[in-house]
PDB file of C-alpha atoms in Angstrom:
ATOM      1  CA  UNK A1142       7.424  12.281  -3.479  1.00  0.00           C
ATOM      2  CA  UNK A1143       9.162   8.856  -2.899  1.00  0.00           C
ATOM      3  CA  UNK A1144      12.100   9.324  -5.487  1.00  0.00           C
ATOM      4  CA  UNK A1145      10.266  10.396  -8.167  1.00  0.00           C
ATOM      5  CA  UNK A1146      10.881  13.532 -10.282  1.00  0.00           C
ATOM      6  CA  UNK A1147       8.842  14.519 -13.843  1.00  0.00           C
ATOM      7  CA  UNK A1148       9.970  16.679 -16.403  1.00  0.00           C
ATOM      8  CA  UNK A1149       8.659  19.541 -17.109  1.00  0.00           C
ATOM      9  CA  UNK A1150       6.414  20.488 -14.033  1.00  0.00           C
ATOM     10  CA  UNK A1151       4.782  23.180 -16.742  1.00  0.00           C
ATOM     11  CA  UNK A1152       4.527  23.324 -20.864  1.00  0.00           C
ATOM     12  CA  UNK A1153       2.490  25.459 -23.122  1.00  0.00           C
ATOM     13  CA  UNK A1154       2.748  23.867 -26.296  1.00  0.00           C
ATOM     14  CA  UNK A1155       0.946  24.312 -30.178  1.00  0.00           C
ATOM     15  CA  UNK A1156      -1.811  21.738 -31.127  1.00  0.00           C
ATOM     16  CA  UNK A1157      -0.008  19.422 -33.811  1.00  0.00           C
ATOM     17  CA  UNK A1158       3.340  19.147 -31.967  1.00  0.00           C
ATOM     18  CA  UNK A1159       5.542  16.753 -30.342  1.00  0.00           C
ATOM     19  CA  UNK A1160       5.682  16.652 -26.392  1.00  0.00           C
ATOM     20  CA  UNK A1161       7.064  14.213 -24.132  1.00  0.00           C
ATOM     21  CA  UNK A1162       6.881  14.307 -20.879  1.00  0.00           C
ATOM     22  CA  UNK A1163       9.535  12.392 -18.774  1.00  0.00           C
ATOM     23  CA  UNK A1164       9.379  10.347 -15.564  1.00  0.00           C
ATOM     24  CA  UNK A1165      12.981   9.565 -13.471  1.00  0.00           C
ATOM     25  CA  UNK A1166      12.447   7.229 -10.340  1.00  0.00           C
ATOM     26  CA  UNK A1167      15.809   6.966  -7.918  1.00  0.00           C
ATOM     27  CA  UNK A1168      13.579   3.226  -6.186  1.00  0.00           C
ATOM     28  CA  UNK A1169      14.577   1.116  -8.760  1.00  0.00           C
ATOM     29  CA  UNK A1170      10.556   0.083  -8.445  1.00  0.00           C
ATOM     30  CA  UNK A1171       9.647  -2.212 -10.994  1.00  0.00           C
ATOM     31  CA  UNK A1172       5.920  -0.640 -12.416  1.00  0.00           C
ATOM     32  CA  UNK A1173       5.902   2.994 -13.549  1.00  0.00           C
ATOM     33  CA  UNK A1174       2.479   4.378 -14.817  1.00  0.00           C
ATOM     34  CA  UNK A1175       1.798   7.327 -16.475  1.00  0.00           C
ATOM     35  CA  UNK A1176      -2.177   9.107 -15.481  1.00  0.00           C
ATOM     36  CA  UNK A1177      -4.349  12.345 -16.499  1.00  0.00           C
ATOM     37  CA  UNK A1178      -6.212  14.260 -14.508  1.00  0.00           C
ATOM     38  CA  UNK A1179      -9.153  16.134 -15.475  1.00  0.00           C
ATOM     39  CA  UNK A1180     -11.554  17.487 -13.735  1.00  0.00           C
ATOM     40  CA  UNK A1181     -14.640  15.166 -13.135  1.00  0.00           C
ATOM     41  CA  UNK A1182     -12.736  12.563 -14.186  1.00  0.00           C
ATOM     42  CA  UNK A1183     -10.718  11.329 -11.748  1.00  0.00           C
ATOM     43  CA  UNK A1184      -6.901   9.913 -12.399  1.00  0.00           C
ATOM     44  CA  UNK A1185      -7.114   7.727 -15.639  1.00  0.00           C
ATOM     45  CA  UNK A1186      -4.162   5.373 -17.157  1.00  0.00           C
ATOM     46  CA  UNK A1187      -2.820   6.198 -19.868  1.00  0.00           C
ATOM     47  CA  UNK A1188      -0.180   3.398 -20.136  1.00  0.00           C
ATOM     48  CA  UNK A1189       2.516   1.840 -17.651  1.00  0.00           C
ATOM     49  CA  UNK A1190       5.074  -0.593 -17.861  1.00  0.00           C
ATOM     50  CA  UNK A1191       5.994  -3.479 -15.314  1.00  0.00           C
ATOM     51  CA  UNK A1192       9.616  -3.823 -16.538  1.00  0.00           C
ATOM     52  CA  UNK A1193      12.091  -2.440 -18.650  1.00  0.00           C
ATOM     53  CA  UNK A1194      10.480  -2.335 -22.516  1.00  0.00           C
ATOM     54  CA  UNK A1195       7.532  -3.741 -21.453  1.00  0.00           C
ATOM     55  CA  UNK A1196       4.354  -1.583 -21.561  1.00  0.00           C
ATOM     56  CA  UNK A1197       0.569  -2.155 -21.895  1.00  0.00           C
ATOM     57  CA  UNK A1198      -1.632   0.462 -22.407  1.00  0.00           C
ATOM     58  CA  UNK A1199      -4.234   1.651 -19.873  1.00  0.00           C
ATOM     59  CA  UNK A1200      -8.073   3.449 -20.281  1.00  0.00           C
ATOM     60  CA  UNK A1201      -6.690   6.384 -22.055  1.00  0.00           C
ATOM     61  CA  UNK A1202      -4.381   5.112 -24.533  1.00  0.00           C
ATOM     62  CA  UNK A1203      -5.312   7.092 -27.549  1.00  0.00           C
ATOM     63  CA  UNK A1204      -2.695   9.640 -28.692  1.00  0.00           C
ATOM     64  CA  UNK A1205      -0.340   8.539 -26.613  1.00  0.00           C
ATOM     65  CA  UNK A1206       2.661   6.576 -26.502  1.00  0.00           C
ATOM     66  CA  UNK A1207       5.761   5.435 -24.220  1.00  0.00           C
ATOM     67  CA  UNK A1208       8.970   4.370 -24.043  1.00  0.00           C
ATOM     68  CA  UNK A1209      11.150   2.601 -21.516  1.00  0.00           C
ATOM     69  CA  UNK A1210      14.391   2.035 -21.818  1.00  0.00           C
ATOM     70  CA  UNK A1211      15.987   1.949 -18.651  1.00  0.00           C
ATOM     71  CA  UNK A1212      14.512   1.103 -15.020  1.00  0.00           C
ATOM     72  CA  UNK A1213      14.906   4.525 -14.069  1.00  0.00           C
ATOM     73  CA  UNK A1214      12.964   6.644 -16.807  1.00  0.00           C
ATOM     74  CA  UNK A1215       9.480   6.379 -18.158  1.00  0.00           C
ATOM     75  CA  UNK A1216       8.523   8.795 -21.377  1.00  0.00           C
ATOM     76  CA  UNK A1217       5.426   9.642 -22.369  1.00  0.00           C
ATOM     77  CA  UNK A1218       4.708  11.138 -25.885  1.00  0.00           C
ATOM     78  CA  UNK A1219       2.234  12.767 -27.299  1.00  0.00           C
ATOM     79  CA  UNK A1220       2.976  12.316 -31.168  1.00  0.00           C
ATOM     80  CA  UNK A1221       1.019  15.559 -32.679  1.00  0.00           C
ATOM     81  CA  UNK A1222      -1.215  17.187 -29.066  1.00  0.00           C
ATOM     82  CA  UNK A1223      -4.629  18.311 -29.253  1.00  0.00           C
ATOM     83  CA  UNK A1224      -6.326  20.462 -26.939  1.00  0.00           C
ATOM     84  CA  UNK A1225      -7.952  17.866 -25.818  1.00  0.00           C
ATOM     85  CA  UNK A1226      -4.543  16.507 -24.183  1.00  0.00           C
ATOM     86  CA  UNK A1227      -4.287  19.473 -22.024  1.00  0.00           C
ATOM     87  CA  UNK A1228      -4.569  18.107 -18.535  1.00  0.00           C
ATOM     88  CA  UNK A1229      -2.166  17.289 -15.742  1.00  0.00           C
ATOM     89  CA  UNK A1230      -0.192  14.524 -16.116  1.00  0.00           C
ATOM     90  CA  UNK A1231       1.190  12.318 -13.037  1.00  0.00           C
ATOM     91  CA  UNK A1232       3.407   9.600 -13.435  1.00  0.00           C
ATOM     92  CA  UNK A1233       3.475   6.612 -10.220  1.00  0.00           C
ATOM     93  CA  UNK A1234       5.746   3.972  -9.318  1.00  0.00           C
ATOM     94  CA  UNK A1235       5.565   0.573  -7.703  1.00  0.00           C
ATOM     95  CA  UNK A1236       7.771  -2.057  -6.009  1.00  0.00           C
ATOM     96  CA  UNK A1237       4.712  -4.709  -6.035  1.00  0.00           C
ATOM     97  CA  UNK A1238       1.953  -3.552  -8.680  1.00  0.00           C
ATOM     98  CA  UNK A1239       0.111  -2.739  -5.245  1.00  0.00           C
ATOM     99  CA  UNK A1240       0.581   0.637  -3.657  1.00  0.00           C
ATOM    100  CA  UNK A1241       1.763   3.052  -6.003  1.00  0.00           C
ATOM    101  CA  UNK A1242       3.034   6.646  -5.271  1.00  0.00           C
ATOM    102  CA  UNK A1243       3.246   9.472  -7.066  1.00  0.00           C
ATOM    103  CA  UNK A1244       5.139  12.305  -8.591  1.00  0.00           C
ATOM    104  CA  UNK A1245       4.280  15.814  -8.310  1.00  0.00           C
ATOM    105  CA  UNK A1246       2.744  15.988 -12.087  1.00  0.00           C
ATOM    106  CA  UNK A1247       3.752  18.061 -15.110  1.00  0.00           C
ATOM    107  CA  UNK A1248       0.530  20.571 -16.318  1.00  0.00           C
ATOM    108  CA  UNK A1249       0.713  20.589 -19.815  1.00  0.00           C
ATOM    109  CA  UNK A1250      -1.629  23.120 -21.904  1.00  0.00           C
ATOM    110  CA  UNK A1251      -2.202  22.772 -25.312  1.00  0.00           C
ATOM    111  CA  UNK A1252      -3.094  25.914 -27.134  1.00  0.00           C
TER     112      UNK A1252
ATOM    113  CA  UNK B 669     -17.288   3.265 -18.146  1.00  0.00           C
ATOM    114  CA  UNK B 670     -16.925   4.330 -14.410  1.00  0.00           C
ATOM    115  CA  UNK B 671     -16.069   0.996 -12.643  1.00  0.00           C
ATOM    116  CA  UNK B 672     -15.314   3.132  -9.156  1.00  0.00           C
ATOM    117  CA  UNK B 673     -18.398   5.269  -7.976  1.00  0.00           C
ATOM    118  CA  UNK B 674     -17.540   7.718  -5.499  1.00  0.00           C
ATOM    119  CA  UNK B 675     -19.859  10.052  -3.243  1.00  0.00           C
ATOM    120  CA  UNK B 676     -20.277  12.670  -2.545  1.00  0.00           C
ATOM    121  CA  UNK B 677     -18.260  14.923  -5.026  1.00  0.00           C
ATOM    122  CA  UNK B 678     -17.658  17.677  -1.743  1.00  0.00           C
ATOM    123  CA  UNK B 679     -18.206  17.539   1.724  1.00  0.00           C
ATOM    124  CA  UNK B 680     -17.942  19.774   4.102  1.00  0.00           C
ATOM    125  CA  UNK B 681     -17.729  19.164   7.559  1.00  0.00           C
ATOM    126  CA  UNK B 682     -16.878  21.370  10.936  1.00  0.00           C
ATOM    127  CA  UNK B 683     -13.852  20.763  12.864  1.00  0.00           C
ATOM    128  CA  UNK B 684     -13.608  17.576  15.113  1.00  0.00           C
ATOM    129  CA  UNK B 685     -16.706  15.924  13.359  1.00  0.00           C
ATOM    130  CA  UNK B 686     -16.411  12.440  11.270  1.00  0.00           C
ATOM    131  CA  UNK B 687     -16.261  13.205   7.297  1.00  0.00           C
ATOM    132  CA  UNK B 688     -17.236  10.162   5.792  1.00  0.00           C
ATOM    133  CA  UNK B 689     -16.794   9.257   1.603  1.00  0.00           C
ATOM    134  CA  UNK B 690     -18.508   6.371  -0.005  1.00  0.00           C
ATOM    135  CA  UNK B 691     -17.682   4.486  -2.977  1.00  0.00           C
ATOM    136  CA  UNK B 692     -19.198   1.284  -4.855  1.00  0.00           C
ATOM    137  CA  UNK B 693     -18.237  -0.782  -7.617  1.00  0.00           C
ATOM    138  CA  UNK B 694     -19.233  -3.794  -9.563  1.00  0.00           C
ATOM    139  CA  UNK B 695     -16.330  -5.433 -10.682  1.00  0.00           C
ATOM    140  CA  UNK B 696     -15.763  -8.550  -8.147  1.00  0.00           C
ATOM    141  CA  UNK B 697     -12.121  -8.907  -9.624  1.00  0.00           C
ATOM    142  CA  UNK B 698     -10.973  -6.056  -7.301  1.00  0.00           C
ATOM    143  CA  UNK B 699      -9.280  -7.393  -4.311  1.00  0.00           C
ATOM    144  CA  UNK B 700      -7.157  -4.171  -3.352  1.00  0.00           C
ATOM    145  CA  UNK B 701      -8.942  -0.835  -2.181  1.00  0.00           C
ATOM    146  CA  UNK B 702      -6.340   1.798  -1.400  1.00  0.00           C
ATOM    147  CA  UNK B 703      -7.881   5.790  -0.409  1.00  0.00           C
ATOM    148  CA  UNK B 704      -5.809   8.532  -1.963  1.00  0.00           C
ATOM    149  CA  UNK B 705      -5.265  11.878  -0.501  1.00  0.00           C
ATOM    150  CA  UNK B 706      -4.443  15.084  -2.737  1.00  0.00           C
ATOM    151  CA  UNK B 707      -3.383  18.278  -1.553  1.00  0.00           C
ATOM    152  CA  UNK B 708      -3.355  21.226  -4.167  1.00  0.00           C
ATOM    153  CA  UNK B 709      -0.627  21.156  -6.547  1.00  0.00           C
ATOM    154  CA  UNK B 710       0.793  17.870  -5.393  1.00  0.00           C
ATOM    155  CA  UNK B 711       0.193  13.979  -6.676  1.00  0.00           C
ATOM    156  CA  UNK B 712      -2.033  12.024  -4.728  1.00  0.00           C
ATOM    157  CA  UNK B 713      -0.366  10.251  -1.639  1.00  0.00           C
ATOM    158  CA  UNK B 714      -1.398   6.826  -0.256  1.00  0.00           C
ATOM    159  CA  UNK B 715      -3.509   7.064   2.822  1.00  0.00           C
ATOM    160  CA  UNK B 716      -4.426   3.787   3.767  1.00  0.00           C
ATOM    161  CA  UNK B 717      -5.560   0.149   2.078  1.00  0.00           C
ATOM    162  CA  UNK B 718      -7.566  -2.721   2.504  1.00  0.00           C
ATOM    163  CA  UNK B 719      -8.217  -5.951   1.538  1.00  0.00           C
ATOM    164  CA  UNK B 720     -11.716  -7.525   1.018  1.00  0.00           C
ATOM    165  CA  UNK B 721     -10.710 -10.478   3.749  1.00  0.00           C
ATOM    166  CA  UNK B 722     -11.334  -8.129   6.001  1.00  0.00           C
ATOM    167  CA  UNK B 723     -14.082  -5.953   7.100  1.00  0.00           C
ATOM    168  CA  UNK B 724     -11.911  -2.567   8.878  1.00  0.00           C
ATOM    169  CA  UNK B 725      -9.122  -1.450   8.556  1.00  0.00           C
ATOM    170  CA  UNK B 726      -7.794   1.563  11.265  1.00  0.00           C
ATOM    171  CA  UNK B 727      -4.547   4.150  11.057  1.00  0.00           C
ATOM    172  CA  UNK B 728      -4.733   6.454  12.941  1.00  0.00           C
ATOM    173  CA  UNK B 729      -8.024   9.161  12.695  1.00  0.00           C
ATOM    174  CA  UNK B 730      -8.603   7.263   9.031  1.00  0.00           C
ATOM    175  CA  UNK B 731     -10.866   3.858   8.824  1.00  0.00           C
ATOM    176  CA  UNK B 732     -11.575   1.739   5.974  1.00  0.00           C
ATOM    177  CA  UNK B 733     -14.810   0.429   6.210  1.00  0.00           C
ATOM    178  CA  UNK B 734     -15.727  -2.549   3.688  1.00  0.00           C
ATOM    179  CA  UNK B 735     -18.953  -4.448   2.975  1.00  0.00           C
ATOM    180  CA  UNK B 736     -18.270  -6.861   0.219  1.00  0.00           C
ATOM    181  CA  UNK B 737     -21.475  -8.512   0.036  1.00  0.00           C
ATOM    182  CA  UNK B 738     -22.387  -4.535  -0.667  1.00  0.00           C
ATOM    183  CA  UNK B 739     -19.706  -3.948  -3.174  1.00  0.00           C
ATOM    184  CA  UNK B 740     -19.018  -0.579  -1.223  1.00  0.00           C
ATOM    185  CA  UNK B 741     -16.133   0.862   1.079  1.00  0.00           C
ATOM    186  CA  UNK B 742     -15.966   3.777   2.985  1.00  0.00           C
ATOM    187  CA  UNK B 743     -13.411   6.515   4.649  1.00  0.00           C
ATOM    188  CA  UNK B 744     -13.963   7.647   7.896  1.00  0.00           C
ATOM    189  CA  UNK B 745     -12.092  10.475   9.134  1.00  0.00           C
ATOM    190  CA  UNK B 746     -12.317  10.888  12.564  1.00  0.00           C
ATOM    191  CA  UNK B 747     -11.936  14.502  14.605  1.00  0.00           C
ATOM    192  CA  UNK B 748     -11.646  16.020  11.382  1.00  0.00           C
ATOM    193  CA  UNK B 749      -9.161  19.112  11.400  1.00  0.00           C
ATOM    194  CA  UNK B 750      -8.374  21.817   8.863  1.00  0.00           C
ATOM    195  CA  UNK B 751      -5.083  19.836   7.802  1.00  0.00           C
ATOM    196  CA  UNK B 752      -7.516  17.336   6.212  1.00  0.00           C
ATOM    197  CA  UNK B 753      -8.760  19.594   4.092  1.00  0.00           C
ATOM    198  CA  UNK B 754      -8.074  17.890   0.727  1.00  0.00           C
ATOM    199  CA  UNK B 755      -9.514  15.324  -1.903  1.00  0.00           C
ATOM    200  CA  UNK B 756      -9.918  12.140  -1.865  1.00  0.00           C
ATOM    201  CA  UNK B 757      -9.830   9.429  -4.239  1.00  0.00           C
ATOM    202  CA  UNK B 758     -10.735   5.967  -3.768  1.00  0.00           C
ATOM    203  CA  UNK B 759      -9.627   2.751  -6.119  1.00  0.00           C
ATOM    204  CA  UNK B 760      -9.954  -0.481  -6.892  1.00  0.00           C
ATOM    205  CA  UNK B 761      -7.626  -3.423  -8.039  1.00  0.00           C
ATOM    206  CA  UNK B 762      -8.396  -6.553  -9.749  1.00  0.00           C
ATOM    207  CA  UNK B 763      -6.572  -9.613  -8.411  1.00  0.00           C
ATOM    208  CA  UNK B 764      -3.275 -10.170 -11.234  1.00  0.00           C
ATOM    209  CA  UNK B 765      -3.753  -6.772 -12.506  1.00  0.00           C
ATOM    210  CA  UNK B 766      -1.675  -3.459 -12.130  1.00  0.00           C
ATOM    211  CA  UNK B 767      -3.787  -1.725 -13.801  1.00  0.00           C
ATOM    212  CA  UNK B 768      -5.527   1.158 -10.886  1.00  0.00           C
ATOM    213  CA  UNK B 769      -9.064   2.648 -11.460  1.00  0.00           C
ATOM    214  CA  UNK B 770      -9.813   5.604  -9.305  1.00  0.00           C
ATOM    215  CA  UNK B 771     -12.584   7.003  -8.220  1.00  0.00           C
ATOM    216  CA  UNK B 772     -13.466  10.778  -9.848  1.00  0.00           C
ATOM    217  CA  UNK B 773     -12.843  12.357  -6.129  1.00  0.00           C
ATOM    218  CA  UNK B 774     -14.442  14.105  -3.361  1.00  0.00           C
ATOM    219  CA  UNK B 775     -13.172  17.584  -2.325  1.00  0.00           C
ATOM    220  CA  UNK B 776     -13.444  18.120   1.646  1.00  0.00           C
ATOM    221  CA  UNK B 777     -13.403  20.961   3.165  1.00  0.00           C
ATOM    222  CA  UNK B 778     -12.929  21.306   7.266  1.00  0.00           C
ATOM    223  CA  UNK B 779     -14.482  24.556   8.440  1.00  0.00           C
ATOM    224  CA  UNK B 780     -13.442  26.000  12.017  1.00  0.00           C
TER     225      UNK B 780
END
């Protein structure tokens, strides 16, 4: 999985609490994106970064936020989840912006 | 708004035939088309990529095929074998843009 590791691969969590969800790449690649998957859907962006505290949000935005304070790590929170957050989460990295490659995914249910 | 059409949502094809998966899209921004393949509880995995400067693009059993006049691009697998057995997503990238849009998938399914 090219150097990339995410933490937890599985969480049950309560609607209304915190969760974040962490991404560790060992490529020192400069993009790092964080995607859903849901069935029928596709992948969809929820927000990446293209350096270090620099972040723009993607389709999916909503509910979400991230944090990236070193090259290495990308965080994804979800403030207060909703079951509607339940989904499997992947995060990718990228030396150019161009081909990207991902990490195995954390499945995250929100009950 | 799906900016990526892909087709069909599962194929299923016998062994050593030619699965093929279509997609379209609108946007003329997109100048990269990369095809994704996903295996059951792992991410996706780039497969193989093309640019719209050209119309093919060959690894291996896997071709790109791309009509830009069309707005479409296709994956051909060639001699398809059980291993393939996966899904696929395609995507599209705008020129100056990181930002990915995928496809919603095709599951395929090679049958002995």
């Amino acid at each position: 999985d090219a150097g990339i590791t995410q933490s937890p691969r599985h969480k049950v969590t309560e609607t209304g609490t915190p969760v974040t969800l962490r991404c560790h790449q060992t490529e020192n690649h400069r993009y790092m994106y964080w995607y859903r998957q849901d069935p029928g859907h596709g992948l969809r962006l929820i927000h990446y970064s293209y350096g270090v505290k620099d972040t723009d949000k993607g389709e999916v935005s909503d509910g979400y936020s991230v944090s990236r304070s070193k090259t290495e790590d990308f965080l994804l929170t979800l403030e207060s989840a909703t079951s509607s957050q339940t989904s499997v989460y992947f995060c990718a990295i990228s030396y150019s912006g161009f081909e990207q490659y991902f990490g195995p995914g954390t499945r995250l249910t929100v009950t | 708004q799906q900016q990526v059409k892909q087709s069909p949502q599962s194929l299923i094809v016998q062994k050593g035939g030619i699965s093929i998966i279509n997609c379209a899209y609108e946007n003329t921004a997109f100048d990269y088309f990369p095809w994704y393949q996903q295996f059951p509880g792992k991410g996706p995995a780039l497969l193989i990529a093309i640019r719209p400067d050209v119309s093919e693009k060959k690894e291996g059993r896997f071709t790109i095929s791309f009509n830009k006049s069309a707005k479409q691009f296709s994956l051909h697998i060639m001699d398809s074998q059980p291993g393939d057995s996966a899904t696929y997503f395609c995507a599209a990238l705008p020129g100056g843009n990181e930002k990915l849009t995928f496809g919603t998938g095709t599951r395929l399914t090679i049958i002995p």
